[in-house]
PDB file of C-alpha atoms in Angstrom:
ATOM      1  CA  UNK A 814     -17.125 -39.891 -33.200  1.00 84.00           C
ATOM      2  CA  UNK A 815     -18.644 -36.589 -32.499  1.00 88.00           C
ATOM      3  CA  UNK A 816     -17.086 -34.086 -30.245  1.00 91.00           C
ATOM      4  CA  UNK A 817     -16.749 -30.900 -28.605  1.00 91.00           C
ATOM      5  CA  UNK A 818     -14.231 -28.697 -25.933  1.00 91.00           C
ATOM      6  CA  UNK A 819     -15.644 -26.988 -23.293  1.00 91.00           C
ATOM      7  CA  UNK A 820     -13.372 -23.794 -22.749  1.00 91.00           C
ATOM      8  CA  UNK A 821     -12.912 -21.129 -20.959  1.00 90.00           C
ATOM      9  CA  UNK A 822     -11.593 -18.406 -22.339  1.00 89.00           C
ATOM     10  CA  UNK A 823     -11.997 -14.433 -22.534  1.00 90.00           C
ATOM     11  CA  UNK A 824     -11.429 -12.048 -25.753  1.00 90.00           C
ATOM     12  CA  UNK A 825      -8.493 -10.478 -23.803  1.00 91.00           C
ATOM     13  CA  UNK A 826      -8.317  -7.945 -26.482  1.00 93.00           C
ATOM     14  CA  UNK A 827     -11.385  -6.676 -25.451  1.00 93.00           C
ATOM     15  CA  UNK A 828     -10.576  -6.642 -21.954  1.00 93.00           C
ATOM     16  CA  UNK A 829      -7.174  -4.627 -22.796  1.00 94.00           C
ATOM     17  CA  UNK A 830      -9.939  -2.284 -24.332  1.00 95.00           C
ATOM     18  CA  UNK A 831     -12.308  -2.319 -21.916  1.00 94.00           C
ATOM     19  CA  UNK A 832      -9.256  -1.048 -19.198  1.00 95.00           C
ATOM     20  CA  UNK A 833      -8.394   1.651 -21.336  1.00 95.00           C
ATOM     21  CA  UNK A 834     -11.863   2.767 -21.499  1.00 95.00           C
ATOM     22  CA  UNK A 835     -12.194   2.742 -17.767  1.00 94.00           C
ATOM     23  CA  UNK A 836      -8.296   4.493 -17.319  1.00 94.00           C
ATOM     24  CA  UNK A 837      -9.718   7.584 -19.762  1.00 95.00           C
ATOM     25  CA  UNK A 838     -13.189   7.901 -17.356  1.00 94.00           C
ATOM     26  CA  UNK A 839     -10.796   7.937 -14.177  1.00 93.00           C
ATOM     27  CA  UNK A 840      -9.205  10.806 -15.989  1.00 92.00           C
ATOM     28  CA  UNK A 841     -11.720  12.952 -16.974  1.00 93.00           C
ATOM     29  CA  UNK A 842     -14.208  11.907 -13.975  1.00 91.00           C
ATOM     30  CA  UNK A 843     -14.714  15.315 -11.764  1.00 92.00           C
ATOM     31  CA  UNK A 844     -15.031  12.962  -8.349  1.00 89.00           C
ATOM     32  CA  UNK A 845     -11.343  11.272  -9.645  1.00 89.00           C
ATOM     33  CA  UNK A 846      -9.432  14.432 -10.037  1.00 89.00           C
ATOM     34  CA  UNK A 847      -6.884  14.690  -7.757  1.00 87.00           C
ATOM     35  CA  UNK A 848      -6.541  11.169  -6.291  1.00 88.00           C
ATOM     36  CA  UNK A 849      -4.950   8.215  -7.212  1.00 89.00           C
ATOM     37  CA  UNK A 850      -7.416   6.384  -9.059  1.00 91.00           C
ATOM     38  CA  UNK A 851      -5.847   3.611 -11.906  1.00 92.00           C
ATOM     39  CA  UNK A 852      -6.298   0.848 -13.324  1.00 95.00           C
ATOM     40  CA  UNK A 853      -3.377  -1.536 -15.200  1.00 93.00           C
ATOM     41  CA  UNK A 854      -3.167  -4.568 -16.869  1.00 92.00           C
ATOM     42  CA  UNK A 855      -0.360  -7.410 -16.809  1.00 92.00           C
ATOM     43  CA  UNK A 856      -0.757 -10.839 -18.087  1.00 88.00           C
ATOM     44  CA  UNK A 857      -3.994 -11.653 -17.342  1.00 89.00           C
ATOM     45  CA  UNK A 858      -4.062  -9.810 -14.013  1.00 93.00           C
ATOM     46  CA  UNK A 859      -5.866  -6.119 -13.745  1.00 94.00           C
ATOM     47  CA  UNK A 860      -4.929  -3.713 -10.880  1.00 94.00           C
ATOM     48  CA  UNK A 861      -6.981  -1.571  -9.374  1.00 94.00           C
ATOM     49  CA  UNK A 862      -5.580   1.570  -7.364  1.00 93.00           C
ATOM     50  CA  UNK A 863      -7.602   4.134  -5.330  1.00 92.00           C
ATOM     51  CA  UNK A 864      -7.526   6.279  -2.085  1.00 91.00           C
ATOM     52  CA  UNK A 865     -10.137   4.161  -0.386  1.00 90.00           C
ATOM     53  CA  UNK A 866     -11.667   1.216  -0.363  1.00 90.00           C
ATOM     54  CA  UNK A 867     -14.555   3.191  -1.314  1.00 92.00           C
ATOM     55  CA  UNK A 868     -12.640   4.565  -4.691  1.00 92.00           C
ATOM     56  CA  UNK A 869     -11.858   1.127  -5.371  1.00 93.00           C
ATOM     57  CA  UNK A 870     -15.308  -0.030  -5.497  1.00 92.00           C
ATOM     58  CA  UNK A 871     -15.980   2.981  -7.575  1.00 93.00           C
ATOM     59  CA  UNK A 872     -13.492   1.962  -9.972  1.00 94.00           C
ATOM     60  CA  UNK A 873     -14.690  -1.674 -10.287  1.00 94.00           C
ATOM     61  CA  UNK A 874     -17.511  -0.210 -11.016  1.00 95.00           C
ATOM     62  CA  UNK A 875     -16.338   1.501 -13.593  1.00 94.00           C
ATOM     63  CA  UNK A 876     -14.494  -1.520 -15.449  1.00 94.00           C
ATOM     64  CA  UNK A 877     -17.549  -4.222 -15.017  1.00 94.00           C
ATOM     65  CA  UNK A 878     -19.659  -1.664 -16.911  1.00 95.00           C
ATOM     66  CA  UNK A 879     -17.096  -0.948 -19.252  1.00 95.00           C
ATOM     67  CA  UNK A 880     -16.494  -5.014 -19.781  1.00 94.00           C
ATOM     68  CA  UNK A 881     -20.006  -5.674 -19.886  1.00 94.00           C
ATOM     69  CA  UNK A 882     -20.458  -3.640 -22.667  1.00 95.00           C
ATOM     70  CA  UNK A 883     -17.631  -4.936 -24.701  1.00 93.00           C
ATOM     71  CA  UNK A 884     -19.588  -8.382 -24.481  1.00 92.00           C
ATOM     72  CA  UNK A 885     -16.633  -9.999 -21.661  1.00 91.00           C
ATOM     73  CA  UNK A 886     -18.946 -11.799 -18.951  1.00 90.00           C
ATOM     74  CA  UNK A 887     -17.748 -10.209 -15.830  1.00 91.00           C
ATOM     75  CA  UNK A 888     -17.424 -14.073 -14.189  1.00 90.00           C
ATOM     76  CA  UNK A 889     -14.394 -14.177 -15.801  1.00 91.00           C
ATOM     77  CA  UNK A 890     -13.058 -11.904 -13.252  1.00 92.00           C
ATOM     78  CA  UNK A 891     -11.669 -13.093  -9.629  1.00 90.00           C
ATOM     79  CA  UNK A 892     -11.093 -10.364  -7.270  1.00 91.00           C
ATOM     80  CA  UNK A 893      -8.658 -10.828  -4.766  1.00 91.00           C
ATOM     81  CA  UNK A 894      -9.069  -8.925  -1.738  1.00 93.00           C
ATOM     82  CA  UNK A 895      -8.016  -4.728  -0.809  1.00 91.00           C
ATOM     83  CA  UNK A 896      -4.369  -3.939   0.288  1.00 92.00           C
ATOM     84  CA  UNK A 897      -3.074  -1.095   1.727  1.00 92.00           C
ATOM     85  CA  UNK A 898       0.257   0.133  -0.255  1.00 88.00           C
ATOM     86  CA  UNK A 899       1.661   3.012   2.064  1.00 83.00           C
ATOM     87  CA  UNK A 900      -0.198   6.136   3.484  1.00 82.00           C
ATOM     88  CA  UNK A 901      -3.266   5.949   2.755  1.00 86.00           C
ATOM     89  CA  UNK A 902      -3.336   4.437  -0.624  1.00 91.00           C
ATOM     90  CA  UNK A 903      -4.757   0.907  -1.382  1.00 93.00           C
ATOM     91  CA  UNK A 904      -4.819  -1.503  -4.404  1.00 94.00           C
ATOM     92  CA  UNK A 905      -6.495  -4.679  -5.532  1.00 94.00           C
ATOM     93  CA  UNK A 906      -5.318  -7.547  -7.556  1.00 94.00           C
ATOM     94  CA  UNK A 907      -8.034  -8.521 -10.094  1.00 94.00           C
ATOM     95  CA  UNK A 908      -7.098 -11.969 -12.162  1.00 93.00           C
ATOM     96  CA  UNK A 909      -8.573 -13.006 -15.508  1.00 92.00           C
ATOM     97  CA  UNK A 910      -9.439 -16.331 -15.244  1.00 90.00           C
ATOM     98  CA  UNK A 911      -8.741 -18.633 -18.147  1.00 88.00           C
ATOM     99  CA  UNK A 912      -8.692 -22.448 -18.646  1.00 88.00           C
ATOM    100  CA  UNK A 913     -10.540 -24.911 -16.357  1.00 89.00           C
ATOM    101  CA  UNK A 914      -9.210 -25.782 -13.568  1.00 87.00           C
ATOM    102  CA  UNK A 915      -8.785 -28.899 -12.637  1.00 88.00           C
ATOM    103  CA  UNK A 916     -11.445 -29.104 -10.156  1.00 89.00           C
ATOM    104  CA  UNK A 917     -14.103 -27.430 -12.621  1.00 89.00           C
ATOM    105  CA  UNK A 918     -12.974 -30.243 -14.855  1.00 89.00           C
ATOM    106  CA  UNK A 919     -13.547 -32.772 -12.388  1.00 91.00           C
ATOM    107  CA  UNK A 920     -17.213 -31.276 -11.583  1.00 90.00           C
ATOM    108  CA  UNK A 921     -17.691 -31.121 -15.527  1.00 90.00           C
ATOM    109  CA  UNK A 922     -17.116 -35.152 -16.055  1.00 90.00           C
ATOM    110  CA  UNK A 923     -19.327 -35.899 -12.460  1.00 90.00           C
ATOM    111  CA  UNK A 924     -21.990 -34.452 -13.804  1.00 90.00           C
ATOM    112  CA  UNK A 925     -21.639 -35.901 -17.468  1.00 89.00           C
ATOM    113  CA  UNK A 926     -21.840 -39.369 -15.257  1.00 89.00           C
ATOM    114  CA  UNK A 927     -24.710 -38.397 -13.322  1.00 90.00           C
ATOM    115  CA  UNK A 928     -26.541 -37.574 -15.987  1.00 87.00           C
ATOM    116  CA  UNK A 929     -26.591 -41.049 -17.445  1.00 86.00           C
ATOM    117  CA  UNK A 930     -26.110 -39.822 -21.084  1.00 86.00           C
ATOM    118  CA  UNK A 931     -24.253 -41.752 -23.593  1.00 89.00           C
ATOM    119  CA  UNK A 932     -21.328 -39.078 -23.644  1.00 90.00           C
ATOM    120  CA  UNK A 933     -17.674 -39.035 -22.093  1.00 89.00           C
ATOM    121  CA  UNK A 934     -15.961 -36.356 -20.537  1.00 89.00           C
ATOM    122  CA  UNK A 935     -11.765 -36.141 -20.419  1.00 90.00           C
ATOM    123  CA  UNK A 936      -9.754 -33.339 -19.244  1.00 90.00           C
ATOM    124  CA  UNK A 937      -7.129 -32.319 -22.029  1.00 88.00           C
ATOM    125  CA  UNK A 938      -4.821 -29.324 -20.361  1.00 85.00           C
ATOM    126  CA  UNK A 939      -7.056 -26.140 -19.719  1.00 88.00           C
ATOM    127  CA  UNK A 940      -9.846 -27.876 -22.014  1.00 90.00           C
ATOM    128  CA  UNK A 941     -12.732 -30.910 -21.784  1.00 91.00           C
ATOM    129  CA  UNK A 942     -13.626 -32.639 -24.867  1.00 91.00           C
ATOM    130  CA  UNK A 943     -16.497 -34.096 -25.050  1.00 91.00           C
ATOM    131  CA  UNK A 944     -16.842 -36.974 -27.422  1.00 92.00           C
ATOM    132  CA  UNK A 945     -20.226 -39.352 -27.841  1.00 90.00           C
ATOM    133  CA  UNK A 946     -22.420 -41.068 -30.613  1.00 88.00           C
ATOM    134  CA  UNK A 947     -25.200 -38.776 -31.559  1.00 89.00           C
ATOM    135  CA  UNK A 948     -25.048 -35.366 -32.154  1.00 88.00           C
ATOM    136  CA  UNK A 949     -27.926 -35.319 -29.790  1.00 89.00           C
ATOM    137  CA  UNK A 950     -26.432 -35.833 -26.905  1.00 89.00           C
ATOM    138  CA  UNK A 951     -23.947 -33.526 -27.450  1.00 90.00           C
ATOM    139  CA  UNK A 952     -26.212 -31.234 -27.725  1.00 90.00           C
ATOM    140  CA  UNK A 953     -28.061 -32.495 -24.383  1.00 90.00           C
ATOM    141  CA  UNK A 954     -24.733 -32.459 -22.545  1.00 91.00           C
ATOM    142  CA  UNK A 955     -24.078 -28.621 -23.754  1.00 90.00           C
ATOM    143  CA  UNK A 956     -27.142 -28.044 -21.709  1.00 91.00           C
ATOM    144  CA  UNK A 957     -26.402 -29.499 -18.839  1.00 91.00           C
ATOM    145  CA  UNK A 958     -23.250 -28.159 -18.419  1.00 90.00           C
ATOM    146  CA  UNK A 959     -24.617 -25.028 -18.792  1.00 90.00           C
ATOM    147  CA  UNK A 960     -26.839 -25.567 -16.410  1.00 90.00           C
ATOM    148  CA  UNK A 961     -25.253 -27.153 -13.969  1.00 88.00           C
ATOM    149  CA  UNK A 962     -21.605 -24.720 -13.708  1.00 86.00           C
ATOM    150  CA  UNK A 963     -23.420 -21.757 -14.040  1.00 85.00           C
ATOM    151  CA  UNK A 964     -21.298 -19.864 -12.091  1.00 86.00           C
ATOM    152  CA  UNK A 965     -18.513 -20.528 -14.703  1.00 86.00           C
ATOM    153  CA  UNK A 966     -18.896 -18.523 -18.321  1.00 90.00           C
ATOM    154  CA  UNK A 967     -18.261 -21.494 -20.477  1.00 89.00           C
ATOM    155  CA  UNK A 968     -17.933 -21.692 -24.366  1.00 89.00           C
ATOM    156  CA  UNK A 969     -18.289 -24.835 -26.227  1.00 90.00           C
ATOM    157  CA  UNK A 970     -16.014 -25.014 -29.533  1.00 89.00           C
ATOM    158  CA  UNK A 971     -14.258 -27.989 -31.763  1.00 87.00           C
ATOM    159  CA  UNK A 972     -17.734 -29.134 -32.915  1.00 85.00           C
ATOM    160  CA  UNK A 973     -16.454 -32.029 -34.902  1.00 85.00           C
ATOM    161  CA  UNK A 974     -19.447 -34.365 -35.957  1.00 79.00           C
TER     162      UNK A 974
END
């Protein structure tokens, strides 16, 4: 029968070179010098430092451009919210989403259902294959997945027919 996966998942190289990009800006950025403006990466989770909550929003900034133009949809992203770290310094704990979670997955085979096509939906780990008889409405379910989690950047791979 044909099939498909519906994934989620980022080129994580690209997003390791999209924070270097932004960590060389901070560093040769005139409004920067001086303050303690950085950004890391560590498994799947970026860090954002700055002086002010301000700075930090400069610095997102900063990294969504430099993402966006490496191709990485920025919906990928899940910002958590601004902590202060002592003095006057704050941070913010940025995670890379990857995999559906189980809830997506669940909204993923409702809609399938609704949408009274002759395809099934089944959650398989951080993945949902989609198997059914035609090509063609594997084709129509693509869409209205698409259309219907928009909110989620979602790849479709495994095309087995």
């Amino acid at each position: 029968m044909p099939s498909f996966d519906t994934v989620l998942d980022p080129n994580l190289v690209e997003v390791k070179n999209a924070i270097e990009q932004t960590s060389r800006e901070i560093g040769t950025r005139f409004d920067f010098k001086g303050s303690s403006a950085a950004v890391e990466l560590k498994d799947k989770e970026i860090t954002l430092f700055g002086d002010s909550d301000f700075q930090i929003g400069q610095v997102d900034d900063i990294l969504k451009n430099k993402l966006t133009k490496r191709n990485v949809d920025v919906r990928f992203l899940d910002a958590g919210k601004i902590e202060k770290i002592g003095g006057d310094k704050v941070k913010q704990v940025v995670k890379v989403r990857s995999g559906i979670a189980t809830e997506d997955g669940k909204k993923i085979q409702a809609a399938l259902k609704a949408s009274k096509l002759k395809v099934q939906g089944a959650i398989q780990g951080d993945a949902v294959r989609v198997t059914g008889a035609k090509r063609d409405d594997l084709q129509m379910a693509m869409a209205l997945i698409k259309k219907d989690l928009a909110d989620l950047p979602l790849s479709f791979d495994n095309f087995r027919d």
